[in-house]
Coordinates of C-alpha atoms in Angstrom, one line a residue:
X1 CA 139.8 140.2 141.8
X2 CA 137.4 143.5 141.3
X3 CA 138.2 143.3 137.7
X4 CA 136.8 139.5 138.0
X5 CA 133.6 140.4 139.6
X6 CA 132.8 143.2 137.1
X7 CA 133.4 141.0 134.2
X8 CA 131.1 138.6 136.5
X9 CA 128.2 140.5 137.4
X10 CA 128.1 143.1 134.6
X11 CA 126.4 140.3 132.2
X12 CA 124.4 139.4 135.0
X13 CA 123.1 142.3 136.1
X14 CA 122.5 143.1 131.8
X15 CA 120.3 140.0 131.3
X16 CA 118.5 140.7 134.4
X17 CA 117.5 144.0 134.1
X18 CA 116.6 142.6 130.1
X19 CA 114.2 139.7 131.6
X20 CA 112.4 142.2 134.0
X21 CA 111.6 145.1 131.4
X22 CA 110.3 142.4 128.8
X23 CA 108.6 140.3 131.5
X24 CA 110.0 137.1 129.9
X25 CA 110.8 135.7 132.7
X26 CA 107.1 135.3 134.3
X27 CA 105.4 134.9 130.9
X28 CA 104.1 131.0 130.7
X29 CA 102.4 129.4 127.7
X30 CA 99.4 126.9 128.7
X31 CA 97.2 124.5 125.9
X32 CA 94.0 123.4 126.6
X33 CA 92.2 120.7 125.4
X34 CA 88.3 120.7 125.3
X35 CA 85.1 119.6 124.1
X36 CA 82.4 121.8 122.3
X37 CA 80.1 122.5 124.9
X38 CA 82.6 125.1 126.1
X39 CA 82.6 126.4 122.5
X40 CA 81.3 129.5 123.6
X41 CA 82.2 129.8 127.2
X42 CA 86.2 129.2 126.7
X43 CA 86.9 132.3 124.7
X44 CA 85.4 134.7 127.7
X45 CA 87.1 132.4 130.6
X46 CA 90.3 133.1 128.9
X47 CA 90.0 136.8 129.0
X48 CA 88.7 137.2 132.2
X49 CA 91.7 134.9 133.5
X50 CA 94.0 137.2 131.6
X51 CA 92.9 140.0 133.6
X52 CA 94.6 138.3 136.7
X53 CA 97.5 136.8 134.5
X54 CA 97.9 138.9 131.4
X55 CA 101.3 137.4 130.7
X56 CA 99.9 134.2 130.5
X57 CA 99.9 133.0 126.7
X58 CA 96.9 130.5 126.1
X59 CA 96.1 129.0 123.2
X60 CA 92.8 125.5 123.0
X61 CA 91.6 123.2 121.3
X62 CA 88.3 122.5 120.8
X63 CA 86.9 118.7 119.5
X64 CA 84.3 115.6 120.4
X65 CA 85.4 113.7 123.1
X66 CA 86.5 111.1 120.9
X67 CA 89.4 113.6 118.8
X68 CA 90.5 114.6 122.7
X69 CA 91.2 111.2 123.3
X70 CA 93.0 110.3 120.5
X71 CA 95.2 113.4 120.7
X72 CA 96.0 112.8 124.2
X73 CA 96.8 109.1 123.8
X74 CA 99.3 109.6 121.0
X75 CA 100.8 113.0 121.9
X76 CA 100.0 113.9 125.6
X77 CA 102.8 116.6 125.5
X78 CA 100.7 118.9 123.4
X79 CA 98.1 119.2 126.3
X80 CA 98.6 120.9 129.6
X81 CA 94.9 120.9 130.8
X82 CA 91.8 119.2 129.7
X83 CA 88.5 120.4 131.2
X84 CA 85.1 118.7 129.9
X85 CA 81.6 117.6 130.1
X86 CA 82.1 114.4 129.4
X87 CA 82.7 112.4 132.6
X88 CA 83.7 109.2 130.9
X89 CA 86.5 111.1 129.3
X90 CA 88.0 112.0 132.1
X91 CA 87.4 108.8 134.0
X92 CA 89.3 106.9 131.1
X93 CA 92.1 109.3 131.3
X94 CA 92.3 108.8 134.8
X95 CA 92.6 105.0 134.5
X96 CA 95.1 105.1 132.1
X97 CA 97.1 107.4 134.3
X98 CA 97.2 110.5 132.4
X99 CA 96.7 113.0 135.0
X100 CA 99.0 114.5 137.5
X101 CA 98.2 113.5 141.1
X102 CA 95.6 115.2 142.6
X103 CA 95.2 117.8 139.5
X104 CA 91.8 116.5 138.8
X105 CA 88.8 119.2 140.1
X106 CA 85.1 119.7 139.4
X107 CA 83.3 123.5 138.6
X108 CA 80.5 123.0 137.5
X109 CA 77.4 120.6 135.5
X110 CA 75.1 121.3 132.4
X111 CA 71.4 119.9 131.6
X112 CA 70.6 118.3 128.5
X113 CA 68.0 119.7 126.3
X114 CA 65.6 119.0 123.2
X115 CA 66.0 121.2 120.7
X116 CA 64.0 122.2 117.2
X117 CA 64.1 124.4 114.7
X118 CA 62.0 127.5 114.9
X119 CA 59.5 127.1 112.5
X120 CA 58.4 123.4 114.1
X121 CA 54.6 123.4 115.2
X122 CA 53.9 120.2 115.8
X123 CA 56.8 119.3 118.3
X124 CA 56.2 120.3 121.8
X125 CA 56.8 118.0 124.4
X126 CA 59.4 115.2 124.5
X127 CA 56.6 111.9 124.1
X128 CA 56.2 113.9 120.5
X129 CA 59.4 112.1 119.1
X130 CA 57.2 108.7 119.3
X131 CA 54.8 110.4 116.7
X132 CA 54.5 110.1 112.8
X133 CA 55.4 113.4 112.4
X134 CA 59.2 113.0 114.1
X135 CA 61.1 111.3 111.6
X136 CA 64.5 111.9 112.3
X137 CA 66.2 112.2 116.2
X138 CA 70.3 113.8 116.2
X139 CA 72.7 112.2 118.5
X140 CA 76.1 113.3 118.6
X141 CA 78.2 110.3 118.4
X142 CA 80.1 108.6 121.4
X143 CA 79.5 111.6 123.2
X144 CA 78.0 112.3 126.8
X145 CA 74.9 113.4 125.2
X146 CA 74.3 110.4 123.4
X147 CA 74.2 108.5 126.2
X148 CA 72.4 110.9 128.1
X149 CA 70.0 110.9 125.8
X150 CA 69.5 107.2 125.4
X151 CA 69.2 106.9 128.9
X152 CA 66.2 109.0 129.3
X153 CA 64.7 107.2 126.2
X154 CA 65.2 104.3 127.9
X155 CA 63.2 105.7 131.4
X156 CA 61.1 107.0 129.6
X157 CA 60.0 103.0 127.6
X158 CA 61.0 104.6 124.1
X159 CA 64.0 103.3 123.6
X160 CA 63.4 100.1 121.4
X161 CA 60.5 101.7 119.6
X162 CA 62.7 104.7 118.2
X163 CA 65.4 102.3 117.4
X164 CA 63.2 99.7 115.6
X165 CA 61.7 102.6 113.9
X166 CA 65.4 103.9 113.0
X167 CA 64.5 107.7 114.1
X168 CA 68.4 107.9 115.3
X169 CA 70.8 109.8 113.0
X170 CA 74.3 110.2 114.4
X171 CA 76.4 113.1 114.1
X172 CA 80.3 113.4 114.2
X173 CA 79.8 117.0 116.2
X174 CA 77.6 119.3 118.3
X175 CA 77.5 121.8 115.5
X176 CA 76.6 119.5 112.8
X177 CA 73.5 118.6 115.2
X178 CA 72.5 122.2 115.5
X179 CA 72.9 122.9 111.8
X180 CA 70.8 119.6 110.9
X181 CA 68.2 121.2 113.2
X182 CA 68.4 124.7 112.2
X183 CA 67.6 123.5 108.2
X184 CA 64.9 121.1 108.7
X185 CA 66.8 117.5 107.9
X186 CA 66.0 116.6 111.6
X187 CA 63.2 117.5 113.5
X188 CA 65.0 117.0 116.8
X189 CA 68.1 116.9 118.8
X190 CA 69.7 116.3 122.0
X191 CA 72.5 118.9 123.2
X192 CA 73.8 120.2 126.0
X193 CA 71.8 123.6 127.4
X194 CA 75.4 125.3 127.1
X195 CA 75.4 125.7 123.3
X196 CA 72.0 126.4 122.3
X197 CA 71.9 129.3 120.4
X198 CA 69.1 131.6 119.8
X199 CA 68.3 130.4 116.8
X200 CA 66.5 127.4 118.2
X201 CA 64.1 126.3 120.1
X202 CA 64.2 124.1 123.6
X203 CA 61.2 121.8 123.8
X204 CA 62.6 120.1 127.2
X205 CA 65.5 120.4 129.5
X206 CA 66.2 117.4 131.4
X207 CA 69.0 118.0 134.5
X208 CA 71.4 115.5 135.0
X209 CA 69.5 114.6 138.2
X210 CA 66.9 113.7 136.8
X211 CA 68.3 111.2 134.5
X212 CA 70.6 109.6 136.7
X213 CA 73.2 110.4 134.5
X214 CA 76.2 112.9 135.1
X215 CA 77.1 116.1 133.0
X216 CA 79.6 117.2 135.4
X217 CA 82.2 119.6 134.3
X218 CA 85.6 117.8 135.2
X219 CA 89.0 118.7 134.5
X220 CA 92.4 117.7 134.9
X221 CA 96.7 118.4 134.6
X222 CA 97.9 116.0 132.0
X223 CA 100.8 114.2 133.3
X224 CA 104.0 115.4 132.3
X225 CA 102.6 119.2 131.6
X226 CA 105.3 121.8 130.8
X227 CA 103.5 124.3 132.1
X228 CA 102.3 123.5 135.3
X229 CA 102.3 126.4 137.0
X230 CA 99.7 128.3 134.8
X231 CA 97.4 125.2 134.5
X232 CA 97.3 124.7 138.3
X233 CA 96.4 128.8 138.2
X234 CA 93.4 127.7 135.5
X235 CA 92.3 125.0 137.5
X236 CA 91.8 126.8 140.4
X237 CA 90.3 130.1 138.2
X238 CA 87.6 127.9 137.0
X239 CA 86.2 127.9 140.8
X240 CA 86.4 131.2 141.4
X241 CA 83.4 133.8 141.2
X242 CA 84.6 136.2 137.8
X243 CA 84.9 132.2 136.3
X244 CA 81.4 130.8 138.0
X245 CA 80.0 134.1 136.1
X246 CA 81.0 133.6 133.1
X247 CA 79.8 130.0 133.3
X248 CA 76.4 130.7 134.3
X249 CA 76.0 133.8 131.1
X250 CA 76.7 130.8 129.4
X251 CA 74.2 128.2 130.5
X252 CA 76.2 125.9 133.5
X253 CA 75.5 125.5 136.8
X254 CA 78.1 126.1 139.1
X255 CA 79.7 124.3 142.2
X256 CA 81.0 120.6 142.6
X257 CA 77.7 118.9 143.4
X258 CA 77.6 115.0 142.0
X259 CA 74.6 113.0 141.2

C-alpha cells in the first residue's frame, strides 16, 4: 500500500509543483472583437488591465462594424468579448442570440464631430457644408456615424439638399475618412471625437443628446466563450476608475447614462 501511494502522489505532487512555478495553471487567453473608435484607446486598456492580471494573454481585433459582424456570424468561437460604439451592433447580436445571459454592460458614450483639414479657411461652422465651397462630405459606411450624421443633417433641413447635390462620399473605414480629410480630397467629415487626431481640425462636436441618437459604448460575452472567466474580469475593468481614465485621455465620456 505505501509503495502505491508514492507511485500515486509522487507524479502528482511533480506536475503540481510544475503548474505553480510556471503559473500555467491561472494563465487565460481572451480575444476581443472591436470597432475603430477604440483604435487608440484598446492598446492602453489592455496594459492597464494587465497590471491587475498580468497572466492574462489578450490578443483584438479591430474592424467596421460591418467585418465584426460577419466574423461573429460565421465563426463566433474566435471571439470572447465584443465591446463597441455602435449600438445597432450590439442590438443585432443580441437578437440573434449571440451573447451570454446577462454578459451585456455599458461604460461609457462618445460625441460625434466635424472635422477638416488644417489648412481649410473657409469651413467653420457646420451650415458651411450647404455652401459652394464644400464639395465633398465623408461618411463612413454602415456605421454609427453615418447615421448619426444623417440624422443631424436631417434636423438640421439639409439632408435632401446635400444628397441632391451628391456632397456624400462613402468610406469603407474611419481611417480612410481621416486620410481623405488630412489630403484635401474631402473638405469634411463626420467621426467619432475618440479618434481625432491632432492633425485635424474639429469645426463642431455634436453629443449624442443632442441628436437623439445613441453613441453608447456597449459590450458583450459572446455565447459560447472559452474564456469566460477573463472576459467577465474585462467587462467589469472597463467600469472601473484606472479604465474610466484611460477612456476619458482618450476622448469618451464615462458612466452608463442613455439617451
Amino acid at each position: 500500500m505505501k509503495r502505491f501511494l508514492n507511485l500515486f502522489f509522487k507524479p502528482v505532487l511533480v506536475l503540481s509543483l510544475v503548474l505553480i512555478l510556471s503559473g500555467s495553471s491561472f494563465a487565460e487567453d481572451l480575444k476581443i472583437y472591436t470597432d475603430e473608435s477604440f483604435k487608440y484607446a484598446l492598446p492602453d486598456l489592455i496594459k492597464t488591465y494587465n497590471k491587475s492580471y498580468p497572466k492574462d494573454k489578450i490578443s483584438y481585433f479591430i474592424a467596421p462594424s460591418p467585418v465584426l459582424y460577419e466574423k461573429i456570424q460565421k465563426s463566433s468561437n474566435e471571439c470572447d468579448l465584443i465591446f463597441t460604439s455602435d449600438l445597432l451592433l450590439m442590438n443585432i447580436l443580441s437578437d440573434n442570440k449571440k451573447f451570454e445571459v446577462a454578459s451585456r454592460f455599458n461604460f461609457g458614450s462618445c460625441d460625434l464631430v466635424m472635422i477638416t483639414s488644417k489648412t481649410n479657411k473657409f469651413l467653420k461652422s457646420f451650415n458651411d457644408v450647404k455652401t459652394n465651397q464644400v464639395k465633398k462630405i465623408a461618411l463612413v459606411s454602415d456605421s454609427a456615424m453615418e447615421r448619426f450624421a444623417m440624422y443631424s443633417f436631417k434636423q438640421s433641413k439639409l439632408l435632401e439638399r446635400l444628397e441632391r447635390e451628391n456632397k456624400f462620399i462613402k468610406v469603407k473605414t474611419l481611417t480612410e475618412a481621416i486620410s481623405k480629410v488630412k489630403s484635401g480630397s474631402v473638405d469634411c467629415a463626420f467621426v467619432f471625437k475618440p479618434h481625432v487626431t491632432k492633425d485635424v481640425k474639429v469645426i463642431k462636436t455634436t453629443s449624442s443628446k443632442e441628436s437623439g441618437q445613441s453613441s453608447l459604448c456597449t459590450g458583450g460575452i459572446i455565447k459560447g466563450s472559452k474564456h469566460y472567466s477573463p472576459a467577465s474580469n474585462f467587462s467589469y475593468f472597463l467600469n472601473t476608475d484606472p479604465a474610466k481614465n484611460v477612456l476619458l485621455k482618450h476622448g469618451f465620456k464615462t458612466g452608463t447614462t442613455q439617451y
